[in-house]
Tab-separated table of C-alpha atoms and ligand atoms in Angstrom:
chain	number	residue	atom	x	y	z
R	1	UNK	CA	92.707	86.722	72.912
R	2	UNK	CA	93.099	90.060	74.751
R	3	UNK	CA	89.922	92.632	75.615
R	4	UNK	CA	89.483	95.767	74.153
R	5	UNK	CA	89.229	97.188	77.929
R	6	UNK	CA	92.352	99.429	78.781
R	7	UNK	CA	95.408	97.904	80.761
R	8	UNK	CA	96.619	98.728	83.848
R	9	UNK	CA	99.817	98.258	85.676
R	10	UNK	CA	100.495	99.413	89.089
R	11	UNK	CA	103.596	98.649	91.418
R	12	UNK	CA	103.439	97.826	94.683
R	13	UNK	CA	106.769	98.775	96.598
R	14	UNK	CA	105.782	96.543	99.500
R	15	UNK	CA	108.472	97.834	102.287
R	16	UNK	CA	110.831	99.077	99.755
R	17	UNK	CA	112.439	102.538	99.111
R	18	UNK	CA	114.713	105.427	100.296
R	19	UNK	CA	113.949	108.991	99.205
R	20	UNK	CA	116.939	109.129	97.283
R	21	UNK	CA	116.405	105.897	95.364
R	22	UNK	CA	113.186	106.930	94.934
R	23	UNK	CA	113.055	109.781	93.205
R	24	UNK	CA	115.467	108.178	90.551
R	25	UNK	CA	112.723	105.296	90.201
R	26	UNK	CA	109.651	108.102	90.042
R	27	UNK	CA	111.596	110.104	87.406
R	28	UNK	CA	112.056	107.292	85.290
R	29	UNK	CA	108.457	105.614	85.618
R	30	UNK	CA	106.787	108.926	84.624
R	31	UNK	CA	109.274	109.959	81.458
R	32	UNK	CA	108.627	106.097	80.323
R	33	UNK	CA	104.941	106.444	81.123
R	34	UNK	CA	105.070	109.399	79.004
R	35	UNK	CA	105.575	107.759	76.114
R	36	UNK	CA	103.317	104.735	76.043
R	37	UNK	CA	99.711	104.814	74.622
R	38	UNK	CA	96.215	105.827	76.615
R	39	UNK	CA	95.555	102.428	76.381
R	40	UNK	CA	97.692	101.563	79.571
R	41	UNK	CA	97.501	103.409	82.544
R	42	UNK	CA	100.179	103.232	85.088
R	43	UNK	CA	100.329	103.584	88.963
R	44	UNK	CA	102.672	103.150	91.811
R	45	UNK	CA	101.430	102.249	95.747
R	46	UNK	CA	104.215	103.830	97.696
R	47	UNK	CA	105.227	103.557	101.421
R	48	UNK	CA	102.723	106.617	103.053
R	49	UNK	CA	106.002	108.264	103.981
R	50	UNK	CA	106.604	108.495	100.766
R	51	UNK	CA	103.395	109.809	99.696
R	52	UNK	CA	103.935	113.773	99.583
R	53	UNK	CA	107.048	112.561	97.299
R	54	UNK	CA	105.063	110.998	95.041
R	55	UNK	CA	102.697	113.652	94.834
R	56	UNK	CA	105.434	116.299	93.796
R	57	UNK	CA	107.011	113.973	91.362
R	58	UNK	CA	104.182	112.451	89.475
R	59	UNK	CA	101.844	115.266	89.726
R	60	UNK	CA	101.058	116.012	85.661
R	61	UNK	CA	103.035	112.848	84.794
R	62	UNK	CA	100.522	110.226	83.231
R	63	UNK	CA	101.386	107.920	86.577
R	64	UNK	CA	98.885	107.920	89.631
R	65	UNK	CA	100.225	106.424	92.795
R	66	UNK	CA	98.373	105.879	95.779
R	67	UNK	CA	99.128	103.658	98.924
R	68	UNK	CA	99.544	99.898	100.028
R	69	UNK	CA	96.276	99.575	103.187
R	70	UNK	CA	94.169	102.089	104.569
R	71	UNK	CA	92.389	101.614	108.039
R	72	UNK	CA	88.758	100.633	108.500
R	73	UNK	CA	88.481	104.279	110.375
R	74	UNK	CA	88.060	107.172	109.068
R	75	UNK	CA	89.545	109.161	112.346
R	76	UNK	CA	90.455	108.434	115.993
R	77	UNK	CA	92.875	106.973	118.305
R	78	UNK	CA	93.782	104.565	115.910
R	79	UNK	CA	97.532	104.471	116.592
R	80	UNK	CA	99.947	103.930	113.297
R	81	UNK	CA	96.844	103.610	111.201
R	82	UNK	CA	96.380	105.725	108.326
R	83	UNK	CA	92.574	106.839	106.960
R	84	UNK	CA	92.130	107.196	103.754
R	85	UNK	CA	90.998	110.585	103.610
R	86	UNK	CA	94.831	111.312	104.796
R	87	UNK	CA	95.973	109.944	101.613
R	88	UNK	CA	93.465	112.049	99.148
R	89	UNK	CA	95.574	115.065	101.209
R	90	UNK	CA	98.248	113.603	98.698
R	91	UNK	CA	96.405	113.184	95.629
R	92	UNK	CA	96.509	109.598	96.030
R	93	UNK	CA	94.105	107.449	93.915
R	94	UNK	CA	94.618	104.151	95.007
R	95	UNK	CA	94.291	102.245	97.922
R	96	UNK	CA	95.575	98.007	97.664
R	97	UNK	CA	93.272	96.523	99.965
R	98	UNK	CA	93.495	92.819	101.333
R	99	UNK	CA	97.202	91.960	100.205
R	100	UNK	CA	97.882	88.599	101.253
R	101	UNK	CA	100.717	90.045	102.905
R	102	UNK	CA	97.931	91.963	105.141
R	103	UNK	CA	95.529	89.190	105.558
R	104	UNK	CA	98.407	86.753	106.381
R	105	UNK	CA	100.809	89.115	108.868
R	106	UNK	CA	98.322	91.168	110.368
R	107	UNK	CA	95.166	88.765	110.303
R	108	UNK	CA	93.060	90.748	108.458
R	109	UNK	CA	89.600	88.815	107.934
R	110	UNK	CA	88.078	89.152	105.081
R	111	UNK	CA	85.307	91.506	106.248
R	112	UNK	CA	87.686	94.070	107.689
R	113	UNK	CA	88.813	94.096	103.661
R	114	UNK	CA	85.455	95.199	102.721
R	115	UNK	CA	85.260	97.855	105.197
R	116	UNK	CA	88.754	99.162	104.024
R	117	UNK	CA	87.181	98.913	100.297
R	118	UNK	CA	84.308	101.032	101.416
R	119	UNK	CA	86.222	103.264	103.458
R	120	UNK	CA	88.507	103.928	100.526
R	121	UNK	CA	85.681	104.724	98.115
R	122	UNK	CA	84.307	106.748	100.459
R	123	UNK	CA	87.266	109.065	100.462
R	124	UNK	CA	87.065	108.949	96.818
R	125	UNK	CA	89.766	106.672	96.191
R	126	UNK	CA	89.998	103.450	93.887
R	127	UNK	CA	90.591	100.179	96.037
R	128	UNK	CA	92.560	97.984	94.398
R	129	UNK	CA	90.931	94.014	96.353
R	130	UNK	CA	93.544	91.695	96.410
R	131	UNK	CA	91.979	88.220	96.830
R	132	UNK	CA	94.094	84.966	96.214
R	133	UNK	CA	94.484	81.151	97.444
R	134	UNK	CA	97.987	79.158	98.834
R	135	UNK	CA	98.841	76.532	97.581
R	136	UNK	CA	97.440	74.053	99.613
R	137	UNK	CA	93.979	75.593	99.269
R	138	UNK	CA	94.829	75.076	95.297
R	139	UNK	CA	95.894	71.855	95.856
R	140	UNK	CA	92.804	70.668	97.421
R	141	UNK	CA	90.991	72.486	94.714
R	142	UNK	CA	89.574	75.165	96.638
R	143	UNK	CA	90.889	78.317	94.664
R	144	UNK	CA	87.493	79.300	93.566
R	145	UNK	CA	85.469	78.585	96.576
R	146	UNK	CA	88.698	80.926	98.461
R	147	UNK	CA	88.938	83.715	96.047
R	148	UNK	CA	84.790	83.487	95.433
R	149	UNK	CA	84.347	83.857	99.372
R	150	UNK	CA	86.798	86.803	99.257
R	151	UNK	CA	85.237	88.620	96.652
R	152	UNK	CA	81.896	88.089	97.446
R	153	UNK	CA	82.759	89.388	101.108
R	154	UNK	CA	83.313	93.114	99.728
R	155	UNK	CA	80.574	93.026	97.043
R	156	UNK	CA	78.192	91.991	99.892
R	157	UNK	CA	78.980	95.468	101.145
R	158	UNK	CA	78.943	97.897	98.158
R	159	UNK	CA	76.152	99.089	95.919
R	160	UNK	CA	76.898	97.881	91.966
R	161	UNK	CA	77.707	101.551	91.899
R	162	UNK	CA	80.034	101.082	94.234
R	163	UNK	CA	81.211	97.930	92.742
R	164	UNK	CA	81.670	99.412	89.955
R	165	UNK	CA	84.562	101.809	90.965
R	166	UNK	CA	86.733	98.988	91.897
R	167	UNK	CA	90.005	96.930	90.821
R	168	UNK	CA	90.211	93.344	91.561
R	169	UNK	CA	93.858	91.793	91.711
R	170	UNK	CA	94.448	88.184	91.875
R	171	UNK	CA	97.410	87.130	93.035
R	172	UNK	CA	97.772	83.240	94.230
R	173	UNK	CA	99.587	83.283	97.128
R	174	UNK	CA	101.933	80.727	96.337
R	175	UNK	CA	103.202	83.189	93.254
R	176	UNK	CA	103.918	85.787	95.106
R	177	UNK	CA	107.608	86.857	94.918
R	178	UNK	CA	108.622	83.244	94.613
R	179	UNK	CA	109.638	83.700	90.940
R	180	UNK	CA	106.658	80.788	90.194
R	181	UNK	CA	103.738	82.626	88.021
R	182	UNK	CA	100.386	81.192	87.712
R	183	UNK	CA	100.661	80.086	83.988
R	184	UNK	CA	98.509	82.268	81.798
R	185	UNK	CA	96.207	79.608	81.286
R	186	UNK	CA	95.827	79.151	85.451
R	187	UNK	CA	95.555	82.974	85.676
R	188	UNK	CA	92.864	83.182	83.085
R	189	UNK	CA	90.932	80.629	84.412
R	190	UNK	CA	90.601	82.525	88.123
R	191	UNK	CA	89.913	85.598	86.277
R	192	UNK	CA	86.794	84.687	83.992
R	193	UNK	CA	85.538	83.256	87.320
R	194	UNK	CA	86.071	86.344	88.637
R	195	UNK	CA	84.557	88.199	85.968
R	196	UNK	CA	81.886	85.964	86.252
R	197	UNK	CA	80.801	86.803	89.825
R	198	UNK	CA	81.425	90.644	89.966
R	199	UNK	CA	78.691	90.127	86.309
R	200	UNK	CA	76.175	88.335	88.736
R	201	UNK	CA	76.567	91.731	91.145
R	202	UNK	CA	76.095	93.464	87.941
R	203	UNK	CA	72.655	91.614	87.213
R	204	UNK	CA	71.676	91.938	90.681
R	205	UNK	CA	71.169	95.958	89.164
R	206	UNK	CA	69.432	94.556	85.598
R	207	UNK	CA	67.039	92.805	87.430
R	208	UNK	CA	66.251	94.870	89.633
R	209	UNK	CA	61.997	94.714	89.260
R	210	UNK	CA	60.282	97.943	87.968
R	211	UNK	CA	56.951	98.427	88.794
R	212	UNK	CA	54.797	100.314	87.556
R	213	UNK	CA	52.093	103.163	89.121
R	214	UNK	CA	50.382	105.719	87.989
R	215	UNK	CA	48.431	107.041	84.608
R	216	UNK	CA	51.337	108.048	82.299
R	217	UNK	CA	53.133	105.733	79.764
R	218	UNK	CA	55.816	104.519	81.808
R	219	UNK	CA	59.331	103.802	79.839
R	220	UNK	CA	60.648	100.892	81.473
R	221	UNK	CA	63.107	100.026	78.513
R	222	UNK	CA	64.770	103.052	79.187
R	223	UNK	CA	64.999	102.129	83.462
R	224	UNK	CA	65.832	98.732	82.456
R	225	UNK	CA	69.125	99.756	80.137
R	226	UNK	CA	70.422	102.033	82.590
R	227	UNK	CA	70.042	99.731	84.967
R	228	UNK	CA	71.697	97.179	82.949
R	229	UNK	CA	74.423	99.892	81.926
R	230	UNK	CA	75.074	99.873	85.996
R	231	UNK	CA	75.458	96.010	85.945
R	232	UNK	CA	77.956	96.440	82.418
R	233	UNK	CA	80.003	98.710	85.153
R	234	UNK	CA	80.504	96.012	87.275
R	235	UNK	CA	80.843	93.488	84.687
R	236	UNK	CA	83.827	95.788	83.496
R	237	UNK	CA	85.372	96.017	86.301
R	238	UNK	CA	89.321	96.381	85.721
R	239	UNK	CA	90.789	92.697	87.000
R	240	UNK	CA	94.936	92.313	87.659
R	241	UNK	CA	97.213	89.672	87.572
R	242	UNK	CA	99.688	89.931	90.625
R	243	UNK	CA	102.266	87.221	91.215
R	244	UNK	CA	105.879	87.405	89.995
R	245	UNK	CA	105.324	89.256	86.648
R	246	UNK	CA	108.141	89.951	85.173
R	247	UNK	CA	109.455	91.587	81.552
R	248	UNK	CA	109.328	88.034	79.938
R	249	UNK	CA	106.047	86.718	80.713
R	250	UNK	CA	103.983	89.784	81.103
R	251	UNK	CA	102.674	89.734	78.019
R	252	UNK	CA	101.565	86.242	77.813
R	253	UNK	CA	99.362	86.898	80.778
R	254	UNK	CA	98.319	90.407	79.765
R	255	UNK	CA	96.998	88.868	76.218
R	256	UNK	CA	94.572	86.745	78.525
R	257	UNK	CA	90.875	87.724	77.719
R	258	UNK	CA	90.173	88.358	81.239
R	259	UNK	CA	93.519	89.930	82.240
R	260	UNK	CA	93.241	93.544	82.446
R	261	UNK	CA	96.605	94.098	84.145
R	262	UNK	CA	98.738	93.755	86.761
R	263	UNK	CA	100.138	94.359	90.135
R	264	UNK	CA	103.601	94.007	90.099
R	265	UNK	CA	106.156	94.068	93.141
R	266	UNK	CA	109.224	93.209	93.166
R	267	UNK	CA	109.482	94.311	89.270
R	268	UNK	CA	108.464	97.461	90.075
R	269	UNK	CA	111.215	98.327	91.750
R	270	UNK	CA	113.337	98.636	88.583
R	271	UNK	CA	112.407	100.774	86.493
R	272	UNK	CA	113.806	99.312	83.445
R	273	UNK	CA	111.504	96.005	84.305
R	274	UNK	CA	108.516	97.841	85.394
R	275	UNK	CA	108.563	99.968	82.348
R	276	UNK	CA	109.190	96.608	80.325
R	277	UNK	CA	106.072	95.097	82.237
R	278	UNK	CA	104.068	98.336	80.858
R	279	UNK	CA	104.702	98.287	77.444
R	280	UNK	CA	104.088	94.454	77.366
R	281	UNK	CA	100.506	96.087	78.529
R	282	UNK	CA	100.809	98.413	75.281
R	283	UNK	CA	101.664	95.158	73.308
R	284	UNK	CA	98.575	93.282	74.269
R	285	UNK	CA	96.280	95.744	74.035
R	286	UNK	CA	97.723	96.117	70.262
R	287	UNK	CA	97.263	92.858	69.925
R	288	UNK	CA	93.871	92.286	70.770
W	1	PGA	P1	105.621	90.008	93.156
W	1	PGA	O1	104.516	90.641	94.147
W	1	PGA	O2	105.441	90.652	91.816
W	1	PGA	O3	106.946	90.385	93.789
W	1	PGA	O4	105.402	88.548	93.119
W	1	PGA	C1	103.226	90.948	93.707
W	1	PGA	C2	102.407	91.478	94.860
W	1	PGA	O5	102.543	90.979	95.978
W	1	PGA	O6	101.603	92.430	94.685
């Protein structure tokens, strides 16, 4: 059943929010945070406006926030685009990178992702990947070839160091604030693929060759396990379920072996459901 790896549940606002609303929503989030255990972590990506407010109400609070895109530049006439180095100004941590929402509205290919994941690490923030399949690409049985492609696009261009500071969401794109959930058995199934290929990046590190010059005894076994600690990195890498989560069937998917958490967005925008959502986290780690 569920991992011994620590949850994580982070809201995505999409276009949502006022800044009186908001700080009712922030308030809440953070006392409720307060009072679940270190083995969920909790985060909200905000509208950027909203950013400096987030900053000044969840600063000390146990909930990190960060934003919903960041651009592929780091500076420059880049008009309405905003680099992630801006958001570390707010003590942002994470970055979403590659919503569907992005890929679909604004075309974003899925190497212009990759450079967004790199230019968020750069800045020192945690890019959250979003990769995901419609439905007709599930329907025609495609979902791992899509989501495989997707991935494999942004490890391509990051160092298993690299690789290994990132969050993978999945969220099919037919689940996506429809109210229709990938059952936890569909969801499970995407994510030990998932798993699977960010492991292979992982080996890539292990098996890296070690040769060997010189007079003194070298100690390869000790190379080799670091090495192979590098490739555990990736392998660990924290992977979230994203697609109409709600209170009542959070914990289902959360008790997945493979489900490490998830991005939630219309939920999150309640902070009675979001909270729900988060101790559902609490509950599977528990249980596992
Ligand atoms: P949803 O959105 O929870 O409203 O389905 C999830 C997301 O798009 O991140």
């Amino acid at each position: 059943m569920s991992t011994q790896r620590a949850k994580l549940v982070v809201g995505n606002w999409k276009m949502h929010g006022r800044l009186a609303d908001n700080a009712g929503l922030l308030q809440a989030v953070a006392k409720g945070a307060g009072e679940l255990p270190a083995t969920v972590r909790v985060g909200v990506c905000v509208p950027s406006p909203y950013l400096a407010q987030a900053h000044s109400l969840l600063d000390g609070t146990p909930v990190a926030w960060g934003v919903q895109d960041v651009s592929a530049f780091t500076h420059g006439a880049y008009t309405g685009e905003v680099a992630a180095q801006m958001v570390t100004d707010f003590g942002a941590t994470f970055a979403i990178v590659g919503h569907s929402e992005r890929r679909a509205y604004h075309r974003e290919s899925a190497e212009l992702v990759a450079v967004k994941a790199q230019r968020a690490l750069e800045a020192g923030l945690t890019p959250i990947v979003c990769v995901g399949e419609t439905l007709e690409e599930r329907e025609a049985g495609a979902t791992e070839q899509v989501v495989g492609a997707q991935l494999d696009e942004v490890l391509a261009k990051l160092s298993a160091q690299e690789a290994g500071r990132i969050v993978v969401a999945y969220e099919p794109v037919w689940a996506i604030g429809t109210g229709k959930s990938a059952s936890s058995q569909q969801a499970q199934a995407v994510h030990a693929f998932l798993r699977a290929r960010l492991a292979a990046k992982g080996a890539e590190v292990a098996d890296v060759p070690l040769l060997y010059g010189g007079s003194v005894k070298p100690d390869h076994a000790f190379l080799r396990a670091r090495l192979a600690a590098k490739g555990a990195e990736v392998a660990d890498v924290p992977l979230l379920y994203g697609g109409s989560v709600k209170p009542d069937n959070a914990k289902e998917l959360f008790c997945q072996q493979d489900i490490d958490g998830g991005l939630i967005g219309g939920a999150s925008l309640k902070d009675q459901d979001f909270l729900a959502i988060c101790k559902a986290a609490a509950e599977a780690t528990a249980a596992g």
